Amino acid sequence: MTKRVVIAICCAVLCSLFVVAGLSGTVTAHNALAISAAQTKSSSASASGDLLDINSATKEQLDALPGIGAAYSQKIIDGRPYHAKTDLVKRKIIPQATYNKIASKIIAKQPAK
């Protein structure tokens, strides 16, 4: 499942809990849905704003990623530039399991021409 689908499901469950718990008198279902929609938008906006560009990140920034240590961060730097973040696995820079941990946290931006 994608991150947006998981967030949408969580918001729907949260809204349902408000209604079931009897809080609908203070927070109507409509308001809860509006709040959930706003939270989903802000979550996805902040998630995309927090992506780390593997083509320009420092060694320290790469080291901070889960499963990436000094050796992998140096290999990532040495393998630049990347056309897509999946190049990390295709070029055997990092293993698939490590890539799975960081895939939602990275991006491979292309330089402006």
PDB file of C-alpha atoms in Angstrom:
ATOM      1  CA  MET A   1       0.000   0.000   0.000  1.00  0.00           C
ATOM      2  CA  THR A   2       1.145   3.496  -0.693  1.00  0.00           C
ATOM      3  CA  LYS A   3       1.706   5.988   2.065  1.00  0.00           C
ATOM      4  CA  ARG A   4      -1.326   8.046   1.009  1.00  0.00           C
ATOM      5  CA  VAL A   5      -3.617   5.023   1.170  1.00  0.00           C
ATOM      6  CA  VAL A   6      -2.364   4.148   4.655  1.00  0.00           C
ATOM      7  CA  ILE A   7      -2.871   7.735   5.821  1.00  0.00           C
ATOM      8  CA  ALA A   8      -6.381   7.828   4.334  1.00  0.00           C
ATOM      9  CA  ILE A   9      -7.296   4.558   6.066  1.00  0.00           C
ATOM     10  CA  CYS A  10      -5.934   5.806   9.390  1.00  0.00           C
ATOM     11  CA  CYS A  11      -7.915   9.030   9.056  1.00  0.00           C
ATOM     12  CA  ALA A  12     -11.100   7.102   8.278  1.00  0.00           C
ATOM     13  CA  VAL A  13     -10.586   4.869  11.322  1.00  0.00           C
ATOM     14  CA  LEU A  14      -9.913   7.902  13.495  1.00  0.00           C
ATOM     15  CA  CYS A  15     -13.096   9.595  12.295  1.00  0.00           C
ATOM     16  CA  SER A  16     -15.084   6.442  12.970  1.00  0.00           C
ATOM     17  CA  LEU A  17     -13.702   6.290  16.504  1.00  0.00           C
ATOM     18  CA  PHE A  18     -14.852   9.843  17.174  1.00  0.00           C
ATOM     19  CA  VAL A  19     -18.372   8.976  16.072  1.00  0.00           C
ATOM     20  CA  VAL A  20     -18.494   5.675  17.973  1.00  0.00           C
ATOM     21  CA  ALA A  21     -17.080   7.215  21.145  1.00  0.00           C
ATOM     22  CA  GLY A  22     -19.946   9.682  21.268  1.00  0.00           C
ATOM     23  CA  LEU A  23     -17.799  12.702  20.575  1.00  0.00           C
ATOM     24  CA  SER A  24     -19.880  13.539  17.541  1.00  0.00           C
ATOM     25  CA  GLY A  25     -21.795  16.043  19.695  1.00  0.00           C
ATOM     26  CA  THR A  26     -18.673  18.205  20.096  1.00  0.00           C
ATOM     27  CA  VAL A  27     -16.919  17.297  16.902  1.00  0.00           C
ATOM     28  CA  THR A  28     -19.309  16.432  14.110  1.00  0.00           C
ATOM     29  CA  ALA A  29     -18.414  13.728  11.636  1.00  0.00           C
ATOM     30  CA  HIS A  30     -18.224  16.402   8.963  1.00  0.00           C
ATOM     31  CA  ASN A  31     -15.717  18.429  10.987  1.00  0.00           C
ATOM     32  CA  ALA A  32     -13.705  15.304  11.792  1.00  0.00           C
ATOM     33  CA  LEU A  33     -13.478  14.476   8.093  1.00  0.00           C
ATOM     34  CA  ALA A  34     -12.402  18.033   7.327  1.00  0.00           C
ATOM     35  CA  ILE A  35      -9.751  17.845  10.038  1.00  0.00           C
ATOM     36  CA  SER A  36      -8.567  14.465   8.742  1.00  0.00           C
ATOM     37  CA  ALA A  37      -8.369  15.780   5.190  1.00  0.00           C
ATOM     38  CA  ALA A  38      -6.310  18.755   6.356  1.00  0.00           C
ATOM     39  CA  GLN A  39      -3.999  16.470   8.308  1.00  0.00           C
ATOM     40  CA  THR A  40      -3.566  14.203   5.271  1.00  0.00           C
ATOM     41  CA  LYS A  41      -2.660  17.180   3.075  1.00  0.00           C
ATOM     42  CA  SER A  42      -0.153  18.509   5.600  1.00  0.00           C
ATOM     43  CA  SER A  43       1.343  15.042   6.133  1.00  0.00           C
ATOM     44  CA  SER A  44       1.885  14.456   2.435  1.00  0.00           C
ATOM     45  CA  ALA A  45       3.220  17.985   1.965  1.00  0.00           C
ATOM     46  CA  SER A  46       5.701  17.636   4.794  1.00  0.00           C
ATOM     47  CA  ALA A  47       6.672  14.164   3.617  1.00  0.00           C
ATOM     48  CA  SER A  48       7.543  15.416   0.148  1.00  0.00           C
ATOM     49  CA  GLY A  49       9.385  18.408   1.653  1.00  0.00           C
ATOM     50  CA  ASP A  50      11.521  16.120   3.809  1.00  0.00           C
ATOM     51  CA  LEU A  51      12.855  13.978   0.953  1.00  0.00           C
ATOM     52  CA  LEU A  52      16.635  13.731   0.820  1.00  0.00           C
ATOM     53  CA  ASP A  53      18.219  14.204  -2.614  1.00  0.00           C
ATOM     54  CA  ILE A  54      20.767  11.424  -3.077  1.00  0.00           C
ATOM     55  CA  ASN A  55      22.518  13.472  -5.765  1.00  0.00           C
ATOM     56  CA  SER A  56      23.377  16.358  -3.436  1.00  0.00           C
ATOM     57  CA  ALA A  57      23.108  15.066   0.152  1.00  0.00           C
ATOM     58  CA  THR A  58      26.119  15.276   2.418  1.00  0.00           C
ATOM     59  CA  LYS A  59      27.755  12.206   3.912  1.00  0.00           C
ATOM     60  CA  GLU A  60      26.271  13.096   7.299  1.00  0.00           C
ATOM     61  CA  GLN A  61      22.749  13.400   5.868  1.00  0.00           C
ATOM     62  CA  LEU A  62      23.083  10.010   4.171  1.00  0.00           C
ATOM     63  CA  ASP A  63      24.503   8.443   7.360  1.00  0.00           C
ATOM     64  CA  ALA A  64      21.331   9.519   9.183  1.00  0.00           C
ATOM     65  CA  LEU A  65      19.120   7.371   6.942  1.00  0.00           C
ATOM     66  CA  PRO A  66      18.033   4.019   8.439  1.00  0.00           C
ATOM     67  CA  GLY A  67      20.371   1.196   7.416  1.00  0.00           C
ATOM     68  CA  ILE A  68      22.897   3.559   5.845  1.00  0.00           C
ATOM     69  CA  GLY A  69      26.243   3.868   7.567  1.00  0.00           C
ATOM     70  CA  ALA A  70      29.606   5.320   6.649  1.00  0.00           C
ATOM     71  CA  ALA A  71      30.383   2.670   4.022  1.00  0.00           C
ATOM     72  CA  TYR A  72      27.048   2.883   2.183  1.00  0.00           C
ATOM     73  CA  SER A  73      26.952   6.676   2.319  1.00  0.00           C
ATOM     74  CA  GLN A  74      30.398   6.824   0.717  1.00  0.00           C
ATOM     75  CA  LYS A  75      29.318   4.337  -1.969  1.00  0.00           C
ATOM     76  CA  ILE A  76      26.250   6.480  -2.685  1.00  0.00           C
ATOM     77  CA  ILE A  77      28.408   9.588  -3.043  1.00  0.00           C
ATOM     78  CA  ASP A  78      30.933   7.777  -5.255  1.00  0.00           C
ATOM     79  CA  GLY A  79      28.168   6.503  -7.551  1.00  0.00           C
ATOM     80  CA  ARG A  80      26.666   9.906  -8.353  1.00  0.00           C
ATOM     81  CA  PRO A  81      24.807  11.085 -10.383  1.00  0.00           C
ATOM     82  CA  TYR A  82      21.642   8.990 -10.209  1.00  0.00           C
ATOM     83  CA  HIS A  83      18.789   9.321 -12.712  1.00  0.00           C
ATOM     84  CA  ALA A  84      16.332   7.596 -10.368  1.00  0.00           C
ATOM     85  CA  LYS A  85      16.476   6.528  -6.764  1.00  0.00           C
ATOM     86  CA  THR A  86      16.107   2.907  -7.869  1.00  0.00           C
ATOM     87  CA  ASP A  87      19.594   3.208  -9.397  1.00  0.00           C
ATOM     88  CA  LEU A  88      20.925   2.528  -5.889  1.00  0.00           C
ATOM     89  CA  VAL A  89      19.757  -1.078  -6.198  1.00  0.00           C
ATOM     90  CA  LYS A  90      20.216  -1.450  -9.970  1.00  0.00           C
ATOM     91  CA  ARG A  91      23.883  -0.452  -9.687  1.00  0.00           C
ATOM     92  CA  LYS A  92      24.293  -2.604  -6.554  1.00  0.00           C
ATOM     93  CA  ILE A  93      25.235   0.382  -4.372  1.00  0.00           C
ATOM     94  CA  ILE A  94      22.963  -0.874  -1.573  1.00  0.00           C
ATOM     95  CA  PRO A  95      20.949  -4.097  -1.117  1.00  0.00           C
ATOM     96  CA  GLN A  96      17.195  -4.234  -1.756  1.00  0.00           C
ATOM     97  CA  ALA A  97      16.407  -4.616   1.972  1.00  0.00           C
ATOM     98  CA  THR A  98      18.261  -1.396   2.789  1.00  0.00           C
ATOM     99  CA  TYR A  99      16.625   0.394  -0.131  1.00  0.00           C
ATOM    100  CA  ASN A 100      13.192  -0.652   1.164  1.00  0.00           C
ATOM    101  CA  LYS A 101      13.949   1.137   4.460  1.00  0.00           C
ATOM    102  CA  ILE A 102      14.856   4.445   2.789  1.00  0.00           C
ATOM    103  CA  ALA A 103      12.810   4.521  -0.432  1.00  0.00           C
ATOM    104  CA  SER A 104      10.123   6.781   1.032  1.00  0.00           C
ATOM    105  CA  LYS A 105      12.740   9.180   2.426  1.00  0.00           C
ATOM    106  CA  ILE A 106      14.853   9.842  -0.687  1.00  0.00           C
ATOM    107  CA  ILE A 107      14.625  11.349  -4.151  1.00  0.00           C
ATOM    108  CA  ALA A 108      17.029  11.664  -7.071  1.00  0.00           C
ATOM    109  CA  LYS A 109      16.627  15.202  -8.365  1.00  0.00           C
ATOM    110  CA  GLN A 110      18.027  16.030 -11.763  1.00  0.00           C
ATOM    111  CA  PRO A 111      20.168  19.150 -12.226  1.00  0.00           C
ATOM    112  CA  ALA A 112      18.630  22.005 -14.191  1.00  0.00           C
ATOM    113  CA  LYS A 113      19.958  22.236 -17.738  1.00  0.00           C
TER     114      LYS A 113
END
